[in-house]
PDB file of C-alpha atoms in Angstrom:
ATOM      1  CA  MET P 169     -47.852  -9.981 216.620  1.00  0.00           C
ATOM      2  CA  LEU P 170     -44.988 -12.477 216.780  1.00  0.00           C
ATOM      3  CA  ASN P 171     -42.423 -11.810 219.496  1.00  0.00           C
ATOM      4  CA  VAL P 172     -39.105 -12.117 217.652  1.00  0.00           C
ATOM      5  CA  ARG P 173     -37.242 -12.600 220.932  1.00  0.00           C
ATOM      6  CA  ILE P 174     -38.721 -16.106 221.058  1.00  0.00           C
ATOM      7  CA  LEU P 175     -36.835 -16.993 217.867  1.00  0.00           C
ATOM      8  CA  ARG P 176     -33.526 -15.543 219.064  1.00  0.00           C
ATOM      9  CA  CYS P 177     -30.976 -18.213 219.946  1.00  0.00           C
ATOM     10  CA  ARG P 178     -29.576 -17.680 223.441  1.00  0.00           C
ATOM     11  CA  SER P 179     -26.231 -19.350 222.760  1.00  0.00           C
ATOM     12  CA  ALA P 180     -23.689 -16.961 221.240  1.00  0.00           C
ATOM     13  CA  LEU P 181     -21.717 -19.874 219.776  1.00  0.00           C
ATOM     14  CA  ILE P 182     -24.766 -21.313 218.016  1.00  0.00           C
ATOM     15  CA  ARG P 183     -25.663 -17.874 216.630  1.00  0.00           C
ATOM     16  CA  GLU P 184     -22.144 -17.471 215.286  1.00  0.00           C
ATOM     17  CA  CYS P 185     -22.113 -20.961 213.767  1.00  0.00           C
ATOM     18  CA  MET P 186     -25.447 -20.251 212.088  1.00  0.00           C
ATOM     19  CA  ALA P 187     -23.955 -17.101 210.609  1.00  0.00           C
ATOM     20  CA  GLU P 188     -20.874 -18.950 209.349  1.00  0.00           C
ATOM     21  CA  PHE P 189     -23.086 -21.612 207.806  1.00  0.00           C
ATOM     22  CA  LEU P 190     -25.307 -19.104 205.987  1.00  0.00           C
ATOM     23  CA  GLY P 191     -22.408 -16.880 204.938  1.00  0.00           C
ATOM     24  CA  THR P 192     -20.455 -19.764 203.410  1.00  0.00           C
ATOM     25  CA  PHE P 193     -23.649 -21.036 201.795  1.00  0.00           C
ATOM     26  CA  ILE P 194     -24.158 -17.646 200.090  1.00  0.00           C
ATOM     27  CA  LEU P 195     -20.501 -17.472 199.014  1.00  0.00           C
ATOM     28  CA  LEU P 196     -20.579 -20.908 197.366  1.00  0.00           C
ATOM     29  CA  LEU P 197     -24.050 -20.418 195.903  1.00  0.00           C
ATOM     30  CA  PHE P 198     -22.812 -17.410 193.948  1.00  0.00           C
ATOM     31  CA  GLY P 199     -19.528 -18.992 192.897  1.00  0.00           C
ATOM     32  CA  CYS P 200     -20.559 -22.529 191.998  1.00  0.00           C
ATOM     33  CA  SER P 201     -23.697 -21.327 190.219  1.00  0.00           C
ATOM     34  CA  ALA P 202     -21.513 -19.168 187.995  1.00  0.00           C
ATOM     35  CA  ALA P 203     -19.201 -22.129 187.399  1.00  0.00           C
ATOM     36  CA  ALA P 204     -22.169 -24.310 186.412  1.00  0.00           C
ATOM     37  CA  GLN P 205     -23.514 -21.651 184.063  1.00  0.00           C
ATOM     38  CA  VAL P 206     -20.171 -21.142 182.352  1.00  0.00           C
ATOM     39  CA  LYS P 207     -19.291 -24.842 182.115  1.00  0.00           C
ATOM     40  CA  THR P 208     -22.625 -26.202 180.881  1.00  0.00           C
ATOM     41  CA  SER P 209     -23.032 -23.449 178.280  1.00  0.00           C
ATOM     42  CA  ASN P 210     -19.518 -23.969 176.861  1.00  0.00           C
ATOM     43  CA  GLU P 211     -18.715 -20.384 177.924  1.00  0.00           C
ATOM     44  CA  LYS P 212     -21.640 -18.909 176.018  1.00  0.00           C
ATOM     45  CA  ASN P 213     -23.158 -17.648 179.272  1.00  0.00           C
ATOM     46  CA  GLY P 214     -20.018 -16.265 180.853  1.00  0.00           C
ATOM     47  CA  GLN P 215     -16.309 -16.982 181.001  1.00  0.00           C
ATOM     48  CA  PHE P 216     -13.650 -17.791 183.589  1.00  0.00           C
ATOM     49  CA  LEU P 217     -13.694 -14.171 184.774  1.00  0.00           C
ATOM     50  CA  SER P 218     -17.421 -14.517 185.452  1.00  0.00           C
ATOM     51  CA  VAL P 219     -16.700 -17.202 188.041  1.00  0.00           C
ATOM     52  CA  ASN P 220     -14.028 -15.049 189.695  1.00  0.00           C
ATOM     53  CA  MET P 221     -16.385 -12.105 189.898  1.00  0.00           C
ATOM     54  CA  ALA P 222     -19.265 -14.232 191.202  1.00  0.00           C
ATOM     55  CA  PHE P 223     -17.155 -15.565 194.068  1.00  0.00           C
ATOM     56  CA  SER P 224     -16.117 -11.993 194.900  1.00  0.00           C
ATOM     57  CA  VAL P 225     -19.724 -10.798 194.943  1.00  0.00           C
ATOM     58  CA  GLY P 226     -20.504 -13.803 197.126  1.00  0.00           C
ATOM     59  CA  VAL P 227     -17.784 -12.781 199.601  1.00  0.00           C
ATOM     60  CA  MET P 228     -19.101  -9.222 199.785  1.00  0.00           C
ATOM     61  CA  SER P 229     -22.727 -10.301 200.194  1.00  0.00           C
ATOM     62  CA  ALA P 230     -21.898 -12.910 202.833  1.00  0.00           C
ATOM     63  CA  MET P 231     -19.793 -10.437 204.813  1.00  0.00           C
ATOM     64  CA  TYR P 232     -22.494  -7.791 204.881  1.00  0.00           C
ATOM     65  CA  LEU P 233     -24.957 -10.490 205.916  1.00  0.00           C
ATOM     66  CA  THR P 234     -23.008 -12.058 208.783  1.00  0.00           C
ATOM     67  CA  LYS P 235     -20.167  -9.784 209.880  1.00  0.00           C
ATOM     68  CA  GLY P 236     -22.122  -8.377 212.815  1.00  0.00           C
ATOM     69  CA  ILE P 237     -22.681 -11.836 214.286  1.00  0.00           C
ATOM     70  CA  SER P 238     -19.549 -13.928 213.739  1.00  0.00           C
ATOM     71  CA  GLY P 239     -17.108 -11.628 211.964  1.00  0.00           C
ATOM     72  CA  ALA P 240     -17.785 -13.403 208.656  1.00  0.00           C
ATOM     73  CA  HIS P 241     -14.749 -15.677 208.487  1.00  0.00           C
ATOM     74  CA  LEU P 242     -16.304 -17.974 205.836  1.00  0.00           C
ATOM     75  CA  ASN P 243     -12.987 -19.826 205.694  1.00  0.00           C
ATOM     76  CA  PRO P 244     -11.253 -22.214 208.156  1.00  0.00           C
ATOM     77  CA  ALA P 245      -7.888 -20.695 207.196  1.00  0.00           C
ATOM     78  CA  VAL P 246      -9.129 -17.296 208.356  1.00  0.00           C
ATOM     79  CA  SER P 247     -10.567 -18.783 211.556  1.00  0.00           C
ATOM     80  CA  LEU P 248      -7.292 -20.585 212.332  1.00  0.00           C
ATOM     81  CA  SER P 249      -5.232 -17.457 211.705  1.00  0.00           C
ATOM     82  CA  PHE P 250      -7.519 -15.344 213.890  1.00  0.00           C
ATOM     83  CA  CYS P 251      -7.238 -17.905 216.691  1.00  0.00           C
ATOM     84  CA  ILE P 252      -3.440 -17.772 216.513  1.00  0.00           C
ATOM     85  CA  LEU P 253      -3.537 -13.963 216.523  1.00  0.00           C
ATOM     86  CA  GLY P 254      -5.825 -13.943 219.559  1.00  0.00           C
ATOM     87  CA  LYS P 255      -8.745 -12.366 217.707  1.00  0.00           C
ATOM     88  CA  VAL P 256     -10.967 -15.430 218.218  1.00  0.00           C
ATOM     89  CA  LYS P 257     -11.103 -17.992 221.024  1.00  0.00           C
ATOM     90  CA  TRP P 258      -9.711 -21.420 220.162  1.00  0.00           C
ATOM     91  CA  GLY P 259     -12.999 -23.034 221.161  1.00  0.00           C
ATOM     92  CA  ARG P 260     -14.584 -21.427 218.104  1.00  0.00           C
ATOM     93  CA  LEU P 261     -12.226 -22.983 215.556  1.00  0.00           C
ATOM     94  CA  LEU P 262     -13.730 -26.468 215.126  1.00  0.00           C
ATOM     95  CA  PRO P 263     -17.410 -25.385 215.299  1.00  0.00           C
ATOM     96  CA  TYR P 264     -16.787 -22.554 212.821  1.00  0.00           C
ATOM     97  CA  SER P 265     -14.911 -24.857 210.447  1.00  0.00           C
ATOM     98  CA  PHE P 266     -17.575 -27.560 210.612  1.00  0.00           C
ATOM     99  CA  PHE P 267     -20.402 -25.171 209.798  1.00  0.00           C
ATOM    100  CA  GLN P 268     -18.377 -23.516 207.041  1.00  0.00           C
ATOM    101  CA  VAL P 269     -17.892 -26.910 205.380  1.00  0.00           C
ATOM    102  CA  LEU P 270     -21.560 -27.741 205.931  1.00  0.00           C
ATOM    103  CA  GLY P 271     -22.617 -24.444 204.363  1.00  0.00           C
ATOM    104  CA  ALA P 272     -20.450 -25.141 201.331  1.00  0.00           C
ATOM    105  CA  TYR P 273     -21.917 -28.656 201.061  1.00  0.00           C
ATOM    106  CA  MET P 274     -25.504 -27.406 201.162  1.00  0.00           C
ATOM    107  CA  ALA P 275     -24.746 -24.692 198.621  1.00  0.00           C
ATOM    108  CA  SER P 276     -23.472 -27.407 196.269  1.00  0.00           C
ATOM    109  CA  VAL P 277     -26.720 -29.297 196.765  1.00  0.00           C
ATOM    110  CA  MET P 278     -28.673 -26.197 195.762  1.00  0.00           C
ATOM    111  CA  VAL P 279     -26.506 -25.550 192.693  1.00  0.00           C
ATOM    112  CA  TYR P 280     -26.943 -29.176 191.622  1.00  0.00           C
ATOM    113  CA  LEU P 281     -30.717 -28.944 191.969  1.00  0.00           C
ATOM    114  CA  VAL P 282     -30.920 -25.667 190.038  1.00  0.00           C
ATOM    115  CA  TYR P 283     -28.573 -26.780 187.240  1.00  0.00           C
ATOM    116  CA  TYR P 284     -29.382 -30.494 187.223  1.00  0.00           C
ATOM    117  CA  ASP P 285     -30.849 -30.510 183.695  1.00  0.00           C
ATOM    118  CA  ALA P 286     -27.950 -28.505 182.298  1.00  0.00           C
ATOM    119  CA  ILE P 287     -25.378 -30.740 184.011  1.00  0.00           C
ATOM    120  CA  ILE P 288     -26.987 -33.925 182.718  1.00  0.00           C
ATOM    121  CA  GLU P 289     -27.331 -32.514 179.197  1.00  0.00           C
ATOM    122  CA  TYR P 290     -23.728 -31.307 179.128  1.00  0.00           C
ATOM    123  CA  SER P 291     -22.235 -34.513 180.552  1.00  0.00           C
ATOM    124  CA  GLY P 292     -24.478 -36.919 178.632  1.00  0.00           C
ATOM    125  CA  GLY P 293     -25.678 -38.316 181.927  1.00  0.00           C
ATOM    126  CA  GLU P 294     -22.185 -39.440 182.956  1.00  0.00           C
ATOM    127  CA  LEU P 295     -20.808 -37.601 185.975  1.00  0.00           C
ATOM    128  CA  THR P 296     -17.026 -37.659 185.615  1.00  0.00           C
ATOM    129  CA  VAL P 297     -13.873 -36.007 186.933  1.00  0.00           C
ATOM    130  CA  TYR P 298     -11.803 -36.400 183.757  1.00  0.00           C
ATOM    131  CA  GLY P 299     -12.515 -35.734 180.103  1.00  0.00           C
ATOM    132  CA  GLN P 300     -13.873 -32.987 177.924  1.00  0.00           C
ATOM    133  CA  ASN P 301     -17.354 -33.129 179.463  1.00  0.00           C
ATOM    134  CA  GLU P 302     -16.326 -33.482 183.096  1.00  0.00           C
ATOM    135  CA  THR P 303     -18.506 -31.617 185.557  1.00  0.00           C
ATOM    136  CA  ALA P 304     -16.778 -32.216 188.903  1.00  0.00           C
ATOM    137  CA  SER P 305     -14.899 -28.916 188.551  1.00  0.00           C
ATOM    138  CA  ILE P 306     -18.200 -27.041 188.762  1.00  0.00           C
ATOM    139  CA  PHE P 307     -18.072 -27.762 192.478  1.00  0.00           C
ATOM    140  CA  ALA P 308     -14.556 -28.498 193.774  1.00  0.00           C
ATOM    141  CA  THR P 309     -11.149 -27.414 192.470  1.00  0.00           C
ATOM    142  CA  TYR P 310      -8.766 -29.578 190.446  1.00  0.00           C
ATOM    143  CA  PRO P 311      -5.225 -29.005 189.158  1.00  0.00           C
ATOM    144  CA  LYS P 312      -4.109 -28.741 185.566  1.00  0.00           C
ATOM    145  CA  GLU P 313      -2.568 -32.038 184.428  1.00  0.00           C
ATOM    146  CA  PHE P 314       0.869 -30.481 183.936  1.00  0.00           C
ATOM    147  CA  VAL P 315       1.048 -28.892 187.423  1.00  0.00           C
ATOM    148  CA  SER P 316       2.936 -30.900 190.055  1.00  0.00           C
ATOM    149  CA  VAL P 317       1.615 -31.443 193.565  1.00  0.00           C
ATOM    150  CA  GLY P 318       4.437 -29.378 195.043  1.00  0.00           C
ATOM    151  CA  ARG P 319       3.758 -26.450 192.710  1.00  0.00           C
ATOM    152  CA  SER P 320       0.031 -26.506 193.389  1.00  0.00           C
ATOM    153  CA  PHE P 321       0.723 -26.655 197.133  1.00  0.00           C
ATOM    154  CA  LEU P 322       2.890 -23.549 196.808  1.00  0.00           C
ATOM    155  CA  ASP P 323       0.163 -21.934 194.719  1.00  0.00           C
ATOM    156  CA  GLN P 324      -2.376 -22.339 197.538  1.00  0.00           C
ATOM    157  CA  VAL P 325       0.050 -21.245 200.244  1.00  0.00           C
ATOM    158  CA  VAL P 326       0.868 -18.042 198.355  1.00  0.00           C
ATOM    159  CA  GLY P 327      -2.768 -17.281 197.516  1.00  0.00           C
ATOM    160  CA  THR P 328      -4.069 -17.739 201.059  1.00  0.00           C
ATOM    161  CA  GLY P 329      -1.070 -15.973 202.572  1.00  0.00           C
ATOM    162  CA  LEU P 330      -1.768 -13.006 200.326  1.00  0.00           C
ATOM    163  CA  LEU P 331      -5.407 -13.014 201.413  1.00  0.00           C
ATOM    164  CA  LEU P 332      -4.584 -12.818 205.130  1.00  0.00           C
ATOM    165  CA  LEU P 333      -1.777 -10.328 204.612  1.00  0.00           C
ATOM    166  CA  CYS P 334      -4.134  -7.960 202.812  1.00  0.00           C
ATOM    167  CA  ILE P 335      -7.192  -8.246 205.066  1.00  0.00           C
ATOM    168  CA  LEU P 336      -5.448  -7.993 208.442  1.00  0.00           C
ATOM    169  CA  CYS P 337      -4.523  -4.350 207.836  1.00  0.00           C
ATOM    170  CA  LEU P 338      -8.067  -3.217 207.112  1.00  0.00           C
ATOM    171  CA  ASP P 339      -8.980  -2.456 210.739  1.00  0.00           C
ATOM    172  CA  GLU P 340      -5.521  -1.397 211.943  1.00  0.00           C
ATOM    173  CA  ARG P 341      -6.051   2.074 213.424  1.00  0.00           C
ATOM    174  CA  ARG P 342      -2.336   2.859 213.614  1.00  0.00           C
ATOM    175  CA  ASN P 343      -2.035   2.458 209.853  1.00  0.00           C
ATOM    176  CA  THR P 344      -4.635   3.474 207.247  1.00  0.00           C
ATOM    177  CA  PRO P 345      -7.800   1.627 208.313  1.00  0.00           C
ATOM    178  CA  ALA P 346     -10.692   1.140 205.932  1.00  0.00           C
ATOM    179  CA  PRO P 347     -14.119   2.518 206.863  1.00  0.00           C
ATOM    180  CA  PRO P 348     -15.945  -0.372 208.576  1.00  0.00           C
ATOM    181  CA  ASP P 349     -18.872  -0.210 206.145  1.00  0.00           C
ATOM    182  CA  LEU P 350     -16.497  -0.569 203.175  1.00  0.00           C
ATOM    183  CA  ILE P 351     -14.532  -3.577 204.440  1.00  0.00           C
ATOM    184  CA  PRO P 352     -16.753  -6.182 202.676  1.00  0.00           C
ATOM    185  CA  PRO P 353     -16.328  -4.699 199.163  1.00  0.00           C
ATOM    186  CA  ILE P 354     -12.612  -4.184 199.803  1.00  0.00           C
ATOM    187  CA  VAL P 355     -12.220  -7.849 200.798  1.00  0.00           C
ATOM    188  CA  ALA P 356     -14.231  -8.791 197.704  1.00  0.00           C
ATOM    189  CA  VAL P 357     -11.817  -6.846 195.483  1.00  0.00           C
ATOM    190  CA  ILE P 358      -8.857  -8.554 197.196  1.00  0.00           C
ATOM    191  CA  VAL P 359     -10.433 -11.959 196.533  1.00  0.00           C
ATOM    192  CA  LEU P 360     -11.097 -10.959 192.933  1.00  0.00           C
ATOM    193  CA  GLY P 361      -7.473  -9.932 192.472  1.00  0.00           C
ATOM    194  CA  ILE P 362      -6.219 -13.228 193.894  1.00  0.00           C
ATOM    195  CA  SER P 363      -8.678 -15.188 191.746  1.00  0.00           C
ATOM    196  CA  MET P 364      -7.632 -13.353 188.592  1.00  0.00           C
ATOM    197  CA  SER P 365      -3.924 -13.865 189.225  1.00  0.00           C
ATOM    198  CA  LEU P 366      -3.584 -17.138 191.170  1.00  0.00           C
ATOM    199  CA  SER P 367      -6.291 -19.550 190.041  1.00  0.00           C
ATOM    200  CA  ALA P 368      -4.982 -20.929 186.734  1.00  0.00           C
ATOM    201  CA  ASN P 369      -2.906 -23.748 188.224  1.00  0.00           C
ATOM    202  CA  CYS P 370      -5.495 -25.420 190.432  1.00  0.00           C
ATOM    203  CA  GLY P 371      -8.640 -23.332 190.715  1.00  0.00           C
ATOM    204  CA  GLY P 372      -7.617 -20.921 193.479  1.00  0.00           C
ATOM    205  CA  ALA P 373      -9.582 -22.395 196.370  1.00  0.00           C
ATOM    206  CA  ILE P 374      -7.664 -20.508 199.140  1.00  0.00           C
ATOM    207  CA  ASN P 375     -10.356 -21.875 201.446  1.00  0.00           C
ATOM    208  CA  PRO P 376     -10.564 -25.465 202.767  1.00  0.00           C
ATOM    209  CA  ALA P 377     -14.342 -25.255 203.237  1.00  0.00           C
ATOM    210  CA  ARG P 378     -14.867 -23.927 199.716  1.00  0.00           C
ATOM    211  CA  ASP P 379     -13.208 -27.080 198.357  1.00  0.00           C
ATOM    212  CA  LEU P 380     -13.991 -29.810 200.886  1.00  0.00           C
ATOM    213  CA  GLY P 381     -17.738 -29.137 201.162  1.00  0.00           C
ATOM    214  CA  PRO P 382     -18.398 -29.360 197.407  1.00  0.00           C
ATOM    215  CA  ARG P 383     -16.010 -32.322 197.074  1.00  0.00           C
ATOM    216  CA  LEU P 384     -17.946 -34.235 199.721  1.00  0.00           C
ATOM    217  CA  PHE P 385     -21.144 -33.393 197.858  1.00  0.00           C
ATOM    218  CA  THR P 386     -19.838 -34.768 194.561  1.00  0.00           C
ATOM    219  CA  LEU P 387     -18.740 -37.915 196.416  1.00  0.00           C
ATOM    220  CA  THR P 388     -22.314 -38.490 197.566  1.00  0.00           C
ATOM    221  CA  ALA P 389     -24.122 -37.264 194.436  1.00  0.00           C
ATOM    222  CA  GLY P 390     -22.782 -39.672 191.827  1.00  0.00           C
ATOM    223  CA  TRP P 391     -19.232 -38.653 190.912  1.00  0.00           C
ATOM    224  CA  GLY P 392     -17.859 -41.363 193.206  1.00  0.00           C
ATOM    225  CA  THR P 393     -14.595 -41.792 195.084  1.00  0.00           C
ATOM    226  CA  GLU P 394     -12.614 -40.519 192.084  1.00  0.00           C
ATOM    227  CA  VAL P 395     -13.135 -36.983 193.370  1.00  0.00           C
ATOM    228  CA  PHE P 396     -10.719 -37.912 196.173  1.00  0.00           C
ATOM    229  CA  THR P 397      -8.396 -40.346 194.407  1.00  0.00           C
ATOM    230  CA  CYS P 398      -7.827 -38.406 191.173  1.00  0.00           C
ATOM    231  CA  TYR P 399      -4.502 -36.744 190.398  1.00  0.00           C
ATOM    232  CA  ASN P 400      -2.715 -39.012 192.880  1.00  0.00           C
ATOM    233  CA  TYR P 401      -4.970 -38.120 195.831  1.00  0.00           C
ATOM    234  CA  TRP P 402      -4.562 -34.401 195.242  1.00  0.00           C
ATOM    235  CA  PHE P 403      -7.613 -33.489 197.350  1.00  0.00           C
ATOM    236  CA  TRP P 404      -5.548 -32.764 200.496  1.00  0.00           C
ATOM    237  CA  VAL P 405      -3.714 -29.847 198.872  1.00  0.00           C
ATOM    238  CA  PRO P 406      -6.583 -27.279 198.959  1.00  0.00           C
ATOM    239  CA  ILE P 407      -7.285 -28.321 202.555  1.00  0.00           C
ATOM    240  CA  VAL P 408      -3.797 -28.239 204.108  1.00  0.00           C
ATOM    241  CA  ALA P 409      -2.046 -25.585 202.000  1.00  0.00           C
ATOM    242  CA  PRO P 410      -4.521 -22.740 202.726  1.00  0.00           C
ATOM    243  CA  LEU P 411      -4.267 -23.410 206.478  1.00  0.00           C
ATOM    244  CA  LEU P 412      -0.478 -23.125 206.294  1.00  0.00           C
ATOM    245  CA  GLY P 413      -0.639 -20.144 203.937  1.00  0.00           C
ATOM    246  CA  GLY P 414      -3.028 -18.236 206.187  1.00  0.00           C
ATOM    247  CA  VAL P 415      -0.736 -18.680 209.205  1.00  0.00           C
ATOM    248  CA  LEU P 416       2.349 -17.650 207.210  1.00  0.00           C
ATOM    249  CA  GLY P 417       0.566 -14.594 205.828  1.00  0.00           C
ATOM    250  CA  SER P 418      -0.482 -13.604 209.341  1.00  0.00           C
ATOM    251  CA  PHE P 419       3.079 -13.851 210.671  1.00  0.00           C
ATOM    252  CA  ILE P 420       4.420 -11.867 207.724  1.00  0.00           C
ATOM    253  CA  TYR P 421       1.897  -9.160 208.580  1.00  0.00           C
ATOM    254  CA  LEU P 422       2.969  -9.160 212.229  1.00  0.00           C
ATOM    255  CA  ILE P 423       6.703  -9.054 211.485  1.00  0.00           C
ATOM    256  CA  PHE P 424       6.730  -6.553 208.634  1.00  0.00           C
ATOM    257  CA  ILE P 425       3.786  -4.292 209.540  1.00  0.00           C
ATOM    258  CA  HIS P 426       2.013  -4.719 212.899  1.00  0.00           C
ATOM    259  CA  TRP P 427       5.128  -4.750 215.098  1.00  0.00           C
ATOM    260  CA  GLN P 428       6.726  -1.898 213.120  1.00  0.00           C
ATOM    261  CA  LEU P 429       3.872   0.598 213.392  1.00  0.00           C
ATOM    262  CA  PRO P 430       4.292   3.554 215.787  1.00  0.00           C
ATOM    263  CA  ASP P 431       2.756   3.247 219.233  1.00  0.00           C
ATOM    264  CA  ALA P 432      -0.751   4.570 219.526  1.00  0.00           C
ATOM    265  CA  GLU P 433      -0.965   8.090 220.976  1.00  0.00           C
ATOM    266  CA  PRO P 434      -3.007   8.649 224.153  1.00  0.00           C
ATOM    267  CA  PRO P 435      -6.583   9.756 223.510  1.00  0.00           C
ATOM    268  CA  GLU P 436      -7.022  13.487 223.055  1.00  0.00           C
ATOM    269  CA  ASN P 437      -9.496  13.790 225.931  1.00  0.00           C
ATOM    270  CA  LEU P 438      -6.991  12.111 228.275  1.00  0.00           C
ATOM    271  CA  LEU P 439      -4.368  14.718 227.392  1.00  0.00           C
ATOM    272  CA  THR P 440      -6.832  17.512 228.059  1.00  0.00           C
ATOM    273  CA  PHE P 441      -7.805  16.074 231.442  1.00  0.00           C
ATOM    274  CA  SER P 442      -4.154  15.695 232.463  1.00  0.00           C
ATOM    275  CA  SER P 443      -3.316  19.259 231.527  1.00  0.00           C
ATOM    276  CA  ILE P 444      -6.279  20.566 233.550  1.00  0.00           C
ATOM    277  CA  CYS P 445      -5.146  18.563 236.555  1.00  0.00           C
ATOM    278  CA  ASP P 446      -1.627  19.947 236.284  1.00  0.00           C
ATOM    279  CA  LYS P 447      -2.881  23.505 236.179  1.00  0.00           C
ATOM    280  CA  THR P 448      -5.100  23.048 239.254  1.00  0.00           C
ATOM    281  CA  LYS P 449      -2.504  21.390 241.473  1.00  0.00           C
ATOM    282  CA  HIS P 450      -1.357  24.600 243.153  1.00  0.00           C
ATOM    283  CA  VAL P 451      -4.416  26.802 242.863  1.00  0.00           C
ATOM    284  CA  ASN P 452      -5.298  28.583 246.101  1.00  0.00           C
ATOM    285  CA  ILE P 453      -8.886  29.174 247.212  1.00  0.00           C
ATOM    286  CA  VAL P 454      -9.802  32.399 248.986  1.00  0.00           C
ATOM    287  CA  THR P 455     -12.556  31.957 251.539  1.00  0.00           C
ATOM    288  CA  GLU P 456     -15.191  34.534 252.440  1.00  0.00           C
ATOM    289  CA  LYS P 457     -13.138  35.548 255.524  1.00  0.00           C
ATOM    290  CA  GLY P 458     -10.141  36.299 253.369  1.00  0.00           C
ATOM    291  CA  ASP P 459      -8.154  33.257 254.454  1.00  0.00           C
ATOM    292  CA  GLU P 460      -6.134  31.523 251.807  1.00  0.00           C
ATOM    293  CA  VAL P 461      -6.542  27.734 251.686  1.00  0.00           C
ATOM    294  CA  LYS P 462      -4.537  25.408 249.436  1.00  0.00           C
ATOM    295  CA  THR P 463      -6.444  22.913 247.379  1.00  0.00           C
ATOM    296  CA  ALA P 464      -5.890  19.216 247.865  1.00  0.00           C
ATOM    297  CA  GLN P 465      -3.338  17.627 245.552  1.00  0.00           C
ATOM    298  CA  PHE P 466      -4.788  15.578 242.660  1.00  0.00           C
TER     299      PHE P 466
END
């Protein structure tokens, strides 16, 4: 019988990076597959809401899969915010982010392989970023033509800030914490709400890895450099804005909620122990000879 301990990686950092890679891979596999199905079928096999729901299911599945190993960040904006808050060591930030982007890239490869025939049929064999039969948006996010760069930047800051603001409270014991086993579906519902309300302008990436990984894939798979130069080099917005938004959302949580909560009460067993000690401070012990001896002070 195979000894599974042989296959266990001894480095905690490598284990965590593996988890972040697989978790982000699962997240993007759900989401981009739904996008490919909806796009190439001209919305006969799903609609825009289908994509939102698929990404949310992907978040939930990836969190259940990897939360016990790395915490299931799945997002460089989350990793950065957790580093600033002291929840994660700074040495984890770059490795986590790299493997999150790599996971998103490999998920895009898988989606392309699965939906290759449909993509080629839909696009007429021409892989483009613009036009009625463009297919680049199956993978990365792109803005509407009428949305300015500044407005789309604000869009991503608000969306990612809302994400961090809503998830940071889930394990706060001084407030109303969620049951640990229910945190993944709760986060999934939060992501679904953000996707349904803040994704019309520019796709609602709220995750640099979710956008950069697939964009790098389309660069290497035939869509060309236009995936980075289009819309006046818009590609930097879903990378920079979520990082800023996550930090702002975290500070809003600290200022308005975390620092305003009541102090935690001492544990109940500590109170009981203290009261017992107080009661026994001046108890006298009667020996067999009838002498009265005071107990030592606690």
